[in-house]
mmCIF file of C-alpha atoms in Angstrom:
data_model
loop_
_atom_site.group_PDB
_atom_site.id
_atom_site.type_symbol
_atom_site.label_atom_id
_atom_site.label_comp_id
_atom_site.label_asym_id
_atom_site.label_seq_id
_atom_site.Cartn_x
_atom_site.Cartn_y
_atom_site.Cartn_z
ATOM 1 C CA UNK W 1 -62.493 6.864 3.376
ATOM 2 C CA UNK W 2 -64.493 8.651 6.038
ATOM 3 C CA UNK W 3 -64.985 12.395 5.783
ATOM 4 C CA UNK W 4 -66.917 15.305 7.296
ATOM 5 C CA UNK W 5 -68.102 18.384 5.429
ATOM 6 C CA UNK W 6 -69.124 21.571 7.209
ATOM 7 C CA UNK W 7 -70.561 24.800 5.913
ATOM 8 C CA UNK W 8 -67.930 27.436 5.352
ATOM 9 C CA UNK W 9 -67.724 30.399 7.656
ATOM 10 C CA UNK W 10 -67.570 32.811 9.077
ATOM 11 C CA UNK W 11 -71.171 32.854 10.182
ATOM 12 C CA UNK W 12 -72.068 36.275 11.576
ATOM 13 C CA UNK W 13 -75.226 36.630 13.647
ATOM 14 C CA UNK W 14 -76.776 39.160 15.957
ATOM 15 C CA UNK W 15 -77.345 38.233 19.590
ATOM 16 C CA UNK W 16 -80.517 36.147 20.141
ATOM 17 C CA UNK W 17 -80.602 35.001 16.510
ATOM 18 C CA UNK W 18 -81.206 31.353 15.543
ATOM 19 C CA UNK W 19 -78.122 29.351 14.628
ATOM 20 C CA UNK W 20 -77.710 26.443 12.238
ATOM 21 C CA UNK W 21 -74.327 25.041 11.240
ATOM 22 C CA UNK W 22 -74.612 22.300 8.661
ATOM 23 C CA UNK W 23 -72.592 19.096 8.885
ATOM 24 C CA UNK W 24 -72.754 16.058 6.626
ATOM 25 C CA UNK W 25 -70.607 12.967 6.698
ATOM 26 C CA UNK W 26 -69.454 10.044 4.608
ATOM 27 C CA UNK W 27 -68.602 6.822 6.379
ATOM 28 C CA UNK W 28 -68.519 3.103 5.802
ATOM 29 C CA UNK W 29 -70.745 1.877 8.583
ATOM 30 C CA UNK W 30 -72.396 3.781 11.399
ATOM 31 C CA UNK W 31 -70.186 6.269 13.189
ATOM 32 C CA UNK W 32 -70.630 8.186 16.404
ATOM 33 C CA UNK W 33 -70.937 11.911 15.757
ATOM 34 C CA UNK W 34 -69.571 14.829 17.747
ATOM 35 C CA UNK W 35 -69.518 18.609 17.875
ATOM 36 C CA UNK W 36 -66.435 20.200 19.415
ATOM 37 C CA UNK W 37 -66.007 23.921 20.116
ATOM 38 C CA UNK W 38 -62.787 25.928 20.230
ATOM 39 C CA UNK W 39 -63.049 29.287 22.011
ATOM 40 C CA UNK W 40 -60.383 31.907 21.258
ATOM 41 C CA UNK W 41 -57.090 30.937 22.874
ATOM 42 C CA UNK W 42 -58.449 27.691 24.285
ATOM 43 C CA UNK W 43 -58.337 23.992 23.429
ATOM 44 C CA UNK W 44 -61.041 21.880 21.832
ATOM 45 C CA UNK W 45 -63.976 21.090 24.101
ATOM 46 C CA UNK W 46 -66.635 18.483 23.509
ATOM 47 C CA UNK W 47 -69.977 20.230 23.053
ATOM 48 C CA UNK W 48 -72.282 17.279 22.378
ATOM 49 C CA UNK W 49 -72.402 13.835 20.842
ATOM 50 C CA UNK W 50 -74.757 11.191 19.450
ATOM 51 C CA UNK W 51 -73.912 7.542 19.064
ATOM 52 C CA UNK W 52 -76.745 6.148 16.949
ATOM 53 C CA UNK W 53 -79.363 7.175 14.417
ATOM 54 C CA UNK W 54 -82.128 9.502 15.671
ATOM 55 C CA UNK W 55 -80.217 10.279 18.875
ATOM 56 C CA UNK W 56 -80.235 13.948 19.846
ATOM 57 C CA UNK W 57 -77.215 15.400 21.596
ATOM 58 C CA UNK W 58 -77.697 18.572 23.600
ATOM 59 C CA UNK W 59 -75.656 20.865 25.830
ATOM 60 C CA UNK W 60 -75.664 24.569 26.763
ATOM 61 C CA UNK W 61 -78.714 25.201 24.575
ATOM 62 C CA UNK W 62 -77.121 23.591 21.511
ATOM 63 C CA UNK W 63 -78.725 20.565 19.864
ATOM 64 C CA UNK W 64 -77.910 18.197 17.018
ATOM 65 C CA UNK W 65 -79.806 15.141 15.762
ATOM 66 C CA UNK W 66 -78.112 12.157 14.111
ATOM 67 C CA UNK W 67 -79.924 11.707 10.771
ATOM 68 C CA UNK W 68 -78.833 8.485 9.079
ATOM 69 C CA UNK W 69 -81.073 8.982 6.046
ATOM 70 C CA UNK W 70 -79.449 12.310 5.170
ATOM 71 C CA UNK W 71 -76.048 11.500 6.772
ATOM 72 C CA UNK W 72 -76.241 14.780 8.648
ATOM 73 C CA UNK W 73 -75.645 16.164 12.145
ATOM 74 C CA UNK W 74 -76.557 19.837 11.961
ATOM 75 C CA UNK W 75 -75.872 22.025 14.996
ATOM 76 C CA UNK W 76 -78.654 24.364 16.164
ATOM 77 C CA UNK W 77 -79.243 26.887 18.899
ATOM 78 C CA UNK W 78 -82.386 28.915 19.366
ATOM 79 C CA UNK W 79 -80.800 32.107 20.694
ATOM 80 C CA UNK W 80 -77.077 32.743 20.419
ATOM 81 C CA UNK W 81 -75.046 34.908 22.777
ATOM 82 C CA UNK W 82 -71.858 36.869 22.228
ATOM 83 C CA UNK W 83 -70.105 34.274 24.395
ATOM 84 C CA UNK W 84 -70.910 31.600 21.777
ATOM 85 C CA UNK W 85 -68.418 33.178 19.382
ATOM 86 C CA UNK W 86 -65.966 30.387 18.608
ATOM 87 C CA UNK W 87 -64.979 27.834 15.980
ATOM 88 C CA UNK W 88 -67.219 24.768 15.819
ATOM 89 C CA UNK W 89 -65.958 21.412 14.530
ATOM 90 C CA UNK W 90 -68.094 18.463 13.488
ATOM 91 C CA UNK W 91 -66.405 15.071 13.811
ATOM 92 C CA UNK W 92 -67.086 11.375 13.440
ATOM 93 C CA UNK W 93 -65.570 8.258 14.901
ATOM 94 C CA UNK W 94 -66.117 4.642 14.017
ATOM 95 C CA UNK W 95 -66.834 2.349 16.933
ATOM 96 C CA UNK W 96 -64.871 -0.531 15.474
ATOM 97 C CA UNK W 97 -61.444 -0.445 13.929
ATOM 98 C CA UNK W 98 -60.026 3.051 13.726
ATOM 99 C CA UNK W 99 -60.357 4.976 16.997
ATOM 100 C CA UNK W 100 -59.353 8.399 15.727
ATOM 101 C CA UNK W 101 -61.730 11.281 15.203
ATOM 102 C CA UNK W 102 -62.201 12.592 11.672
ATOM 103 C CA UNK W 103 -62.900 16.318 11.771
ATOM 104 C CA UNK W 104 -64.484 18.790 9.417
ATOM 105 C CA UNK W 105 -62.637 22.000 8.636
ATOM 106 C CA UNK W 106 -64.513 24.044 11.229
ATOM 107 C CA UNK W 107 -67.009 26.892 11.072
ATOM 108 C CA UNK W 108 -66.251 30.198 12.744
ATOM 109 C CA UNK W 109 -69.232 31.827 14.453
ATOM 110 C CA UNK W 110 -69.193 35.529 15.257
ATOM 111 C CA UNK W 111 -72.047 36.863 17.372
ATOM 112 C CA UNK W 112 -72.474 40.613 17.485
ATOM 113 C CA UNK W 113 -74.213 42.447 20.355
ATOM 114 C CA UNK L 1 -59.047 15.886 37.435
ATOM 115 C CA UNK L 2 -56.726 18.518 36.013
ATOM 116 C CA UNK L 3 -57.378 17.824 32.354
ATOM 117 C CA UNK L 4 -54.908 17.029 29.613
ATOM 118 C CA UNK L 5 -51.745 19.103 29.809
ATOM 119 C CA UNK L 6 -49.173 19.747 27.111
ATOM 120 C CA UNK L 7 -45.703 21.235 27.253
ATOM 121 C CA UNK L 8 -44.369 23.450 25.960
ATOM 122 C CA UNK L 9 -47.274 25.597 24.821
ATOM 123 C CA UNK L 10 -45.161 27.282 22.175
ATOM 124 C CA UNK L 11 -41.972 26.219 20.426
ATOM 125 C CA UNK L 12 -39.972 28.175 17.861
ATOM 126 C CA UNK L 13 -37.153 26.325 16.189
ATOM 127 C CA UNK L 14 -34.914 26.574 13.165
ATOM 128 C CA UNK L 15 -35.278 24.251 10.222
ATOM 129 C CA UNK L 16 -33.302 21.068 10.717
ATOM 130 C CA UNK L 17 -33.481 21.056 14.498
ATOM 131 C CA UNK L 18 -35.167 18.329 16.547
ATOM 132 C CA UNK L 19 -38.081 19.102 18.860
ATOM 133 C CA UNK L 20 -39.924 17.076 21.477
ATOM 134 C CA UNK L 21 -43.369 17.690 22.924
ATOM 135 C CA UNK L 22 -44.888 16.165 26.018
ATOM 136 C CA UNK L 23 -48.488 15.257 26.808
ATOM 137 C CA UNK L 24 -49.843 14.299 30.231
ATOM 138 C CA UNK L 25 -53.266 12.701 29.875
ATOM 139 C CA UNK L 26 -56.089 12.662 32.386
ATOM 140 C CA UNK L 27 -55.130 10.142 35.036
ATOM 141 C CA UNK L 28 -56.475 6.631 34.458
ATOM 142 C CA UNK L 29 -57.176 7.321 30.793
ATOM 143 C CA UNK L 30 -55.857 4.336 28.873
ATOM 144 C CA UNK L 31 -56.040 5.855 25.386
ATOM 145 C CA UNK L 32 -53.943 8.709 24.075
ATOM 146 C CA UNK L 33 -54.056 10.402 20.687
ATOM 147 C CA UNK L 34 -51.905 12.918 18.827
ATOM 148 C CA UNK L 35 -53.395 15.217 16.186
ATOM 149 C CA UNK L 36 -52.019 18.063 14.093
ATOM 150 C CA UNK L 37 -54.001 21.204 13.263
ATOM 151 C CA UNK L 38 -52.978 23.771 10.678
ATOM 152 C CA UNK L 39 -54.525 27.223 10.394
ATOM 153 C CA UNK L 40 -58.105 27.168 9.214
ATOM 154 C CA UNK L 41 -58.368 23.384 9.249
ATOM 155 C CA UNK L 42 -59.698 20.733 11.574
ATOM 156 C CA UNK L 43 -57.331 18.478 13.497
ATOM 157 C CA UNK L 44 -55.815 15.566 11.589
ATOM 158 C CA UNK L 45 -54.992 12.282 13.284
ATOM 159 C CA UNK L 46 -51.343 11.339 13.715
ATOM 160 C CA UNK L 47 -51.137 8.374 16.092
ATOM 161 C CA UNK L 48 -52.930 6.495 18.878
ATOM 162 C CA UNK L 49 -51.835 4.562 21.966
ATOM 163 C CA UNK L 50 -53.745 2.156 24.127
ATOM 164 C CA UNK L 51 -51.782 1.955 27.341
ATOM 165 C CA UNK L 52 -48.145 1.754 26.188
ATOM 166 C CA UNK L 53 -48.877 0.142 22.823
ATOM 167 C CA UNK L 54 -48.891 2.313 19.712
ATOM 168 C CA UNK L 55 -51.796 0.781 17.803
ATOM 169 C CA UNK L 56 -52.204 3.076 14.841
ATOM 170 C CA UNK L 57 -50.172 5.573 12.846
ATOM 171 C CA UNK L 58 -51.434 7.895 10.138
ATOM 172 C CA UNK L 59 -49.718 8.238 6.795
ATOM 173 C CA UNK L 60 -49.094 11.840 7.892
ATOM 174 C CA UNK L 61 -46.575 10.496 10.403
ATOM 175 C CA UNK L 62 -43.404 10.446 8.333
ATOM 176 C CA UNK L 63 -40.176 8.720 9.380
ATOM 177 C CA UNK L 64 -39.069 11.982 11.000
ATOM 178 C CA UNK L 65 -41.852 11.684 13.558
ATOM 179 C CA UNK L 66 -41.773 9.314 16.506
ATOM 180 C CA UNK L 67 -44.063 8.965 19.467
ATOM 181 C CA UNK L 68 -43.742 7.024 22.685
ATOM 182 C CA UNK L 69 -45.833 6.336 25.727
ATOM 183 C CA UNK L 70 -43.640 4.562 28.234
ATOM 184 C CA UNK L 71 -45.500 2.890 31.091
ATOM 185 C CA UNK L 72 -48.785 3.934 29.571
ATOM 186 C CA UNK L 73 -48.827 7.351 31.232
ATOM 187 C CA UNK L 74 -47.390 10.491 29.602
ATOM 188 C CA UNK L 75 -46.456 10.567 25.932
ATOM 189 C CA UNK L 76 -43.802 12.337 23.887
ATOM 190 C CA UNK L 77 -43.862 13.308 20.229
ATOM 191 C CA UNK L 78 -40.493 13.981 18.611
ATOM 192 C CA UNK L 79 -39.912 15.562 15.237
ATOM 193 C CA UNK L 80 -36.439 15.182 13.800
ATOM 194 C CA UNK L 81 -34.903 17.494 11.199
ATOM 195 C CA UNK L 82 -37.868 19.868 11.308
ATOM 196 C CA UNK L 83 -39.162 21.424 8.099
ATOM 197 C CA UNK L 84 -41.211 24.599 7.621
ATOM 198 C CA UNK L 85 -44.175 22.414 6.677
ATOM 199 C CA UNK L 86 -44.154 20.986 10.204
ATOM 200 C CA UNK L 87 -45.363 24.342 11.564
ATOM 201 C CA UNK L 88 -48.738 23.620 13.151
ATOM 202 C CA UNK L 89 -50.570 23.140 16.420
ATOM 203 C CA UNK L 90 -49.946 19.670 17.866
ATOM 204 C CA UNK L 91 -52.853 18.440 19.944
ATOM 205 C CA UNK L 92 -52.996 15.620 22.424
ATOM 206 C CA UNK L 93 -56.220 13.950 23.561
ATOM 207 C CA UNK L 94 -56.971 11.190 26.028
ATOM 208 C CA UNK L 95 -59.917 8.954 26.789
ATOM 209 C CA UNK L 96 -60.964 5.950 28.798
ATOM 210 C CA UNK L 97 -62.172 3.255 26.489
ATOM 211 C CA UNK L 98 -63.151 -0.378 26.570
ATOM 212 C CA UNK L 99 -64.568 -2.652 23.904
ATOM 213 C CA UNK L 100 -68.169 -1.963 23.061
ATOM 214 C CA UNK L 101 -68.235 1.620 24.371
ATOM 215 C CA UNK L 102 -67.942 4.996 22.686
ATOM 216 C CA UNK L 103 -65.230 6.848 24.570
ATOM 217 C CA UNK L 104 -65.031 10.636 24.608
ATOM 218 C CA UNK L 105 -61.709 12.254 23.753
ATOM 219 C CA UNK L 106 -60.613 15.190 25.910
ATOM 220 C CA UNK L 107 -58.129 17.560 24.327
ATOM 221 C CA UNK L 108 -55.206 19.454 25.737
ATOM 222 C CA UNK L 109 -54.439 23.097 24.881
ATOM 223 C CA UNK L 110 -51.899 22.122 22.244
ATOM 224 C CA UNK L 111 -48.289 22.963 21.451
ATOM 225 C CA UNK L 112 -47.825 25.521 18.705
ATOM 226 C CA UNK L 113 -44.709 24.800 16.649
ATOM 227 C CA UNK L 114 -43.146 27.422 14.409
ATOM 228 C CA UNK L 115 -40.267 26.334 12.189
ATOM 229 C CA UNK L 116 -38.214 29.223 10.823
#
């Protein structure tokens, strides 16, 4: 079946540090890929997405590139802020058949001032 | 656009009782999803509606669980004879989808269920 694997957290960084959160996937076919973010006490919010190989999703300074050859969708940000502290979820969805999202287990990011 | 809303936000119940949760999707969204999230894990898919039709159910959805979406608008998720293992956050998401497009799912704040 389809699955998503994320690096374990928590990831603790100082403000303005570079962020990478690794995400790899297993899927039969070519999924769309997503990053969702969950701030403390809030619901899941879509951060960015990419629907085909080599697409780059970007939003709020975060970027991720859909790499078919390595089945990866790593999340990056050049300079994190304290306000980026949250749990980040990588997810995939097939465009035919099953419509549900398959999520990774999440990576908690803590940014210290 | 007021977003996806869920009620109640928190529910505490005793083992063996029945509970019902409600989800109001973003207006005009034809697809509605239920997920369950336990502590430290990502959401897991439970069931999916397109308009009023329930098109898919996960194996996680035991016979004690039932979901409806009358008239293709709001949805309810009922759990009968609750067990302590049902304690989790229940998330609802909605989207507007048509064939050949990648729809984006928008999530509600969730209903946190605690079974004592």
